[in-house]
mmCIF file of N, CA, C and O in Angstrom:
data_model
loop_
_atom_site.group_PDB
_atom_site.id
_atom_site.type_symbol
_atom_site.label_atom_id
_atom_site.label_comp_id
_atom_site.label_asym_id
_atom_site.label_seq_id
_atom_site.Cartn_x
_atom_site.Cartn_y
_atom_site.Cartn_z
ATOM 1 N N MET T 89 0.841 -1.187 0.000
ATOM 2 C CA MET T 89 0.000 0.000 0.000
ATOM 3 C C MET T 89 0.889 1.254 0.000
ATOM 4 O O MET T 89 1.850 1.311 0.763
ATOM 5 N N PRO T 90 0.529 2.225 -0.783
ATOM 6 C CA PRO T 90 1.309 3.475 -0.747
ATOM 7 C C PRO T 90 1.187 4.150 0.622
ATOM 8 O O PRO T 90 0.164 4.063 1.295
ATOM 9 N N ALA T 91 2.253 4.832 0.989
ATOM 10 C CA ALA T 91 2.279 5.483 2.296
ATOM 11 C C ALA T 91 1.228 6.582 2.400
ATOM 12 O O ALA T 91 0.628 6.773 3.461
ATOM 13 N N ALA T 92 0.994 7.285 1.303
ATOM 14 C CA ALA T 92 -0.001 8.369 1.330
ATOM 15 C C ALA T 92 -1.402 7.808 1.579
ATOM 16 O O ALA T 92 -2.174 8.382 2.353
ATOM 17 N N TYR T 93 -1.731 6.696 0.943
ATOM 18 C CA TYR T 93 -3.049 6.085 1.149
ATOM 19 C C TYR T 93 -3.218 5.661 2.600
ATOM 20 O O TYR T 93 -4.266 5.905 3.202
ATOM 21 N N LYS T 94 -2.199 5.029 3.146
ATOM 22 C CA LYS T 94 -2.271 4.573 4.535
ATOM 23 C C LYS T 94 -2.437 5.761 5.485
ATOM 24 O O LYS T 94 -3.236 5.709 6.421
ATOM 25 N N PHE T 95 -1.696 6.833 5.237
ATOM 26 C CA PHE T 95 -1.795 8.017 6.078
ATOM 27 C C PHE T 95 -3.209 8.595 6.037
ATOM 28 O O PHE T 95 -3.807 8.879 7.071
ATOM 29 N N PHE T 96 -3.754 8.777 4.827
ATOM 30 C CA PHE T 96 -5.080 9.377 4.707
ATOM 31 C C PHE T 96 -6.175 8.451 5.232
ATOM 32 O O PHE T 96 -7.164 8.917 5.793
ATOM 33 N N ALA T 97 -6.009 7.151 5.086
ATOM 34 C CA ALA T 97 -6.992 6.205 5.624
ATOM 35 C C ALA T 97 -7.011 6.273 7.147
ATOM 36 O O ALA T 97 -8.089 6.312 7.766
ATOM 37 N N GLU T 98 -5.849 6.281 7.765
ATOM 38 C CA GLU T 98 -5.783 6.373 9.225
ATOM 39 C C GLU T 98 -6.298 7.721 9.713
ATOM 40 O O GLU T 98 -6.985 7.802 10.731
ATOM 41 N N PHE T 99 -5.963 8.782 8.991
ATOM 42 C CA PHE T 99 -6.439 10.119 9.354
ATOM 43 C C PHE T 99 -7.963 10.171 9.304
ATOM 44 O O PHE T 99 -8.610 10.664 10.228
ATOM 45 N N ALA T 100 -8.555 9.653 8.242
ATOM 46 C CA ALA T 100 -10.014 9.680 8.093
ATOM 47 C C ALA T 100 -10.689 8.817 9.151
ATOM 48 O O ALA T 100 -11.737 9.190 9.685
ATOM 49 N N GLN T 101 -10.121 7.676 9.450
ATOM 50 C CA GLN T 101 -10.727 6.802 10.456
ATOM 51 C C GLN T 101 -10.673 7.435 11.837
ATOM 52 O O GLN T 101 -11.666 7.421 12.578
ATOM 53 N N THR T 102 -9.552 8.006 12.201
ATOM 54 C CA THR T 102 -9.392 8.597 13.529
ATOM 55 C C THR T 102 -10.223 9.862 13.678
ATOM 56 O O THR T 102 -11.054 9.975 14.584
ATOM 57 N N TRP T 103 -10.019 10.816 12.792
ATOM 58 C CA TRP T 103 -10.693 12.102 12.926
ATOM 59 C C TRP T 103 -12.154 12.016 12.507
ATOM 60 O O TRP T 103 -12.978 12.774 13.015
ATOM 61 N N GLY T 104 -12.481 11.101 11.613
ATOM 62 C CA GLY T 104 -13.878 10.901 11.252
ATOM 63 C C GLY T 104 -14.672 10.380 12.440
ATOM 64 O O GLY T 104 -15.776 10.841 12.720
ATOM 65 N N LEU T 105 -14.106 9.419 13.150
ATOM 66 C CA LEU T 105 -14.762 8.896 14.347
ATOM 67 C C LEU T 105 -14.917 9.987 15.392
ATOM 68 O O LEU T 105 -15.995 10.151 15.980
ATOM 69 N N LEU T 106 -13.874 10.741 15.609
ATOM 70 C CA LEU T 106 -13.933 11.829 16.585
ATOM 71 C C LEU T 106 -14.995 12.854 16.195
ATOM 72 O O LEU T 106 -15.769 13.313 17.033
ATOM 73 N N TYR T 107 -15.051 13.196 14.913
ATOM 74 C CA TYR T 107 -16.046 14.146 14.415
ATOM 75 C C TYR T 107 -17.461 13.646 14.681
ATOM 76 O O TYR T 107 -18.307 14.386 15.185
ATOM 77 N N PHE T 108 -17.750 12.395 14.353
ATOM 78 C CA PHE T 108 -19.095 11.873 14.555
ATOM 79 C C PHE T 108 -19.453 11.734 16.032
ATOM 80 O O PHE T 108 -20.608 11.929 16.408
ATOM 81 N N VAL T 109 -18.492 11.428 16.881
ATOM 82 C CA VAL T 109 -18.755 11.372 18.322
ATOM 83 C C VAL T 109 -19.093 12.761 18.842
ATOM 84 O O VAL T 109 -20.050 12.934 19.620
ATOM 85 N N VAL T 110 -18.361 13.776 18.410
ATOM 86 C CA VAL T 110 -18.628 15.147 18.845
ATOM 87 C C VAL T 110 -19.992 15.609 18.351
ATOM 88 O O VAL T 110 -20.767 16.213 19.105
ATOM 89 N N VAL T 111 -20.323 15.320 17.097
ATOM 90 C CA VAL T 111 -21.631 15.706 16.549
ATOM 91 C C VAL T 111 -22.745 14.983 17.305
ATOM 92 O O VAL T 111 -23.775 15.585 17.644
ATOM 93 N N PHE T 112 -22.571 13.698 17.586
ATOM 94 C CA PHE T 112 -23.572 12.939 18.328
ATOM 95 C C PHE T 112 -23.780 13.526 19.723
ATOM 96 O O PHE T 112 -24.926 13.701 20.170
ATOM 97 N N LEU T 113 -22.705 13.854 20.411
ATOM 98 C CA LEU T 113 -22.835 14.427 21.755
ATOM 99 C C LEU T 113 -23.500 15.797 21.711
ATOM 100 O O LEU T 113 -24.315 16.115 22.579
ATOM 101 N N ALA T 114 -23.184 16.586 20.694
ATOM 102 C CA ALA T 114 -23.819 17.901 20.556
ATOM 103 C C ALA T 114 -25.315 17.756 20.320
ATOM 104 O O ALA T 114 -26.127 18.483 20.906
ATOM 105 N N MET T 115 -25.714 16.800 19.483
ATOM 106 C CA MET T 115 -27.149 16.579 19.239
ATOM 107 C C MET T 115 -27.835 16.058 20.493
ATOM 108 O O MET T 115 -28.979 16.438 20.783
ATOM 109 N N LEU T 116 -27.166 15.206 21.228
ATOM 110 C CA LEU T 116 -27.732 14.677 22.463
ATOM 111 C C LEU T 116 -27.940 15.788 23.486
ATOM 112 O O LEU T 116 -29.002 15.871 24.119
ATOM 113 N N ILE T 117 -26.960 16.656 23.634
ATOM 114 C CA ILE T 117 -27.087 17.785 24.558
ATOM 115 C C ILE T 117 -28.215 18.707 24.114
ATOM 116 O O ILE T 117 -29.010 19.171 24.924
ATOM 117 N N TYR T 118 -28.298 18.969 22.814
ATOM 118 C CA TYR T 118 -29.365 19.824 22.286
ATOM 119 C C TYR T 118 -30.744 19.213 22.582
ATOM 120 O O TYR T 118 -31.655 19.907 23.027
ATOM 121 N N ALA T 119 -30.878 17.922 22.341
ATOM 122 C CA ALA T 119 -32.184 17.280 22.507
ATOM 123 C C ALA T 119 -32.587 17.142 23.972
ATOM 124 O O ALA T 119 -33.774 17.177 24.287
ATOM 125 N N LEU T 120 -31.639 16.990 24.855
ATOM 126 C CA LEU T 120 -31.959 16.741 26.265
ATOM 127 C C LEU T 120 -31.818 17.974 27.152
ATOM 128 O O LEU T 120 -31.997 17.867 28.370
ATOM 129 N N ALA T 121 -31.533 19.120 26.562
ATOM 130 C CA ALA T 121 -31.379 20.335 27.355
ATOM 131 C C ALA T 121 -32.729 20.727 27.968
ATOM 132 O O ALA T 121 -33.744 20.773 27.275
ATOM 133 N N PRO T 122 -32.767 20.983 29.263
ATOM 134 C CA PRO T 122 -34.027 21.338 29.917
ATOM 135 C C PRO T 122 -34.661 22.610 29.347
ATOM 136 O O PRO T 122 -35.879 22.751 29.365
ATOM 137 N N SER T 123 -33.864 23.515 28.821
ATOM 138 C CA SER T 123 -34.416 24.767 28.298
ATOM 139 C C SER T 123 -35.247 24.556 27.031
ATOM 140 O O SER T 123 -36.025 25.423 26.659
ATOM 141 N N ARG T 124 -35.093 23.423 26.372
ATOM 142 C CA ARG T 124 -35.837 23.150 25.149
ATOM 143 C C ARG T 124 -37.038 22.239 25.368
ATOM 144 O O ARG T 124 -37.717 21.867 24.422
ATOM 145 N N LYS T 125 -37.315 21.881 26.606
ATOM 146 C CA LYS T 125 -38.397 20.954 26.902
ATOM 147 C C LYS T 125 -39.747 21.481 26.424
ATOM 148 O O LYS T 125 -40.519 20.744 25.798
ATOM 149 N N ASP T 126 -40.038 22.731 26.683
ATOM 150 C CA ASP T 126 -41.324 23.290 26.265
ATOM 151 C C ASP T 126 -41.480 23.255 24.748
ATOM 152 O O ASP T 126 -42.543 22.923 24.230
ATOM 153 N N ARG T 127 -40.426 23.586 24.040
ATOM 154 C CA ARG T 127 -40.475 23.591 22.570
ATOM 155 C C ARG T 127 -40.739 22.183 22.032
ATOM 156 O O ARG T 127 -41.548 21.985 21.124
ATOM 157 N N PHE T 128 -40.051 21.185 22.588
ATOM 158 C CA PHE T 128 -40.230 19.818 22.111
ATOM 159 C C PHE T 128 -41.578 19.246 22.524
ATOM 160 O O PHE T 128 -42.183 18.465 21.783
ATOM 161 N N ASP T 129 -42.079 19.617 23.698
ATOM 162 C CA ASP T 129 -43.412 19.177 24.101
ATOM 163 C C ASP T 129 -44.478 19.748 23.175
ATOM 164 O O ASP T 129 -45.419 19.052 22.787
ATOM 165 N N ALA T 130 -44.340 21.009 22.810
ATOM 166 C CA ALA T 130 -45.291 21.629 21.888
ATOM 167 C C ALA T 130 -45.223 20.961 20.516
ATOM 168 O O ALA T 130 -46.250 20.715 19.878
ATOM 169 N N ALA T 131 -44.036 20.635 20.059
ATOM 170 C CA ALA T 131 -43.879 19.962 18.767
ATOM 171 C C ALA T 131 -44.465 18.546 18.810
ATOM 172 O O ALA T 131 -45.023 18.073 17.823
ATOM 173 N N ALA T 132 -44.386 17.889 19.963
ATOM 174 C CA ALA T 132 -44.931 16.532 20.080
ATOM 175 C C ALA T 132 -46.457 16.555 20.058
ATOM 176 O O ALA T 132 -47.084 15.600 19.575
ATOM 177 N N ARG T 133 -47.070 17.618 20.589
ATOM 178 C CA ARG T 133 -48.528 17.718 20.601
ATOM 179 C C ARG T 133 -49.099 18.244 19.277
ATOM 180 O O ARG T 133 -50.288 18.118 19.027
ATOM 181 N N MET T 134 -48.270 18.817 18.436
ATOM 182 C CA MET T 134 -48.735 19.459 17.205
ATOM 183 C C MET T 134 -49.576 18.541 16.296
ATOM 184 O O MET T 134 -50.607 18.956 15.804
ATOM 185 N N PRO T 135 -49.200 17.276 16.063
ATOM 186 C CA PRO T 135 -50.029 16.438 15.186
ATOM 187 C C PRO T 135 -51.410 16.115 15.761
ATOM 188 O O PRO T 135 -52.321 15.773 15.015
ATOM 189 N N LEU T 136 -51.565 16.250 17.062
ATOM 190 C CA LEU T 136 -52.840 15.901 17.696
ATOM 191 C C LEU T 136 -53.795 17.087 17.800
ATOM 192 O O LEU T 136 -54.952 16.896 18.177
ATOM 193 N N GLN T 137 -53.337 18.270 17.476
ATOM 194 C CA GLN T 137 -54.168 19.464 17.598
ATOM 195 C C GLN T 137 -55.108 19.566 16.422
ATOM 196 O O GLN T 137 -54.773 19.239 15.288
ATOM 197 N N GLU T 138 -56.309 20.047 16.716
ATOM 198 C CA GLU T 138 -57.269 20.314 15.648
ATOM 199 C C GLU T 138 -56.913 21.637 14.987
ATOM 200 O O GLU T 138 -56.379 22.531 15.611
ATOM 201 N N ASP T 139 -57.251 21.756 13.727
ATOM 202 C CA ASP T 139 -56.958 23.019 13.011
ATOM 203 C C ASP T 139 -57.887 24.122 13.407
ATOM 204 O O ASP T 139 -58.924 24.126 13.815
#
């Protein structure tokens, strides 16, 4: 295997994993933040409301 391919493959695997873990944690914090509870509760009731 060429050295450049190996370098870029390892770089993508390491930093790609780190990137997705950070994005996942950010989404988790956003979804579970107490300050957004009212907004998400209202969005959950929206399909059940009459027009």
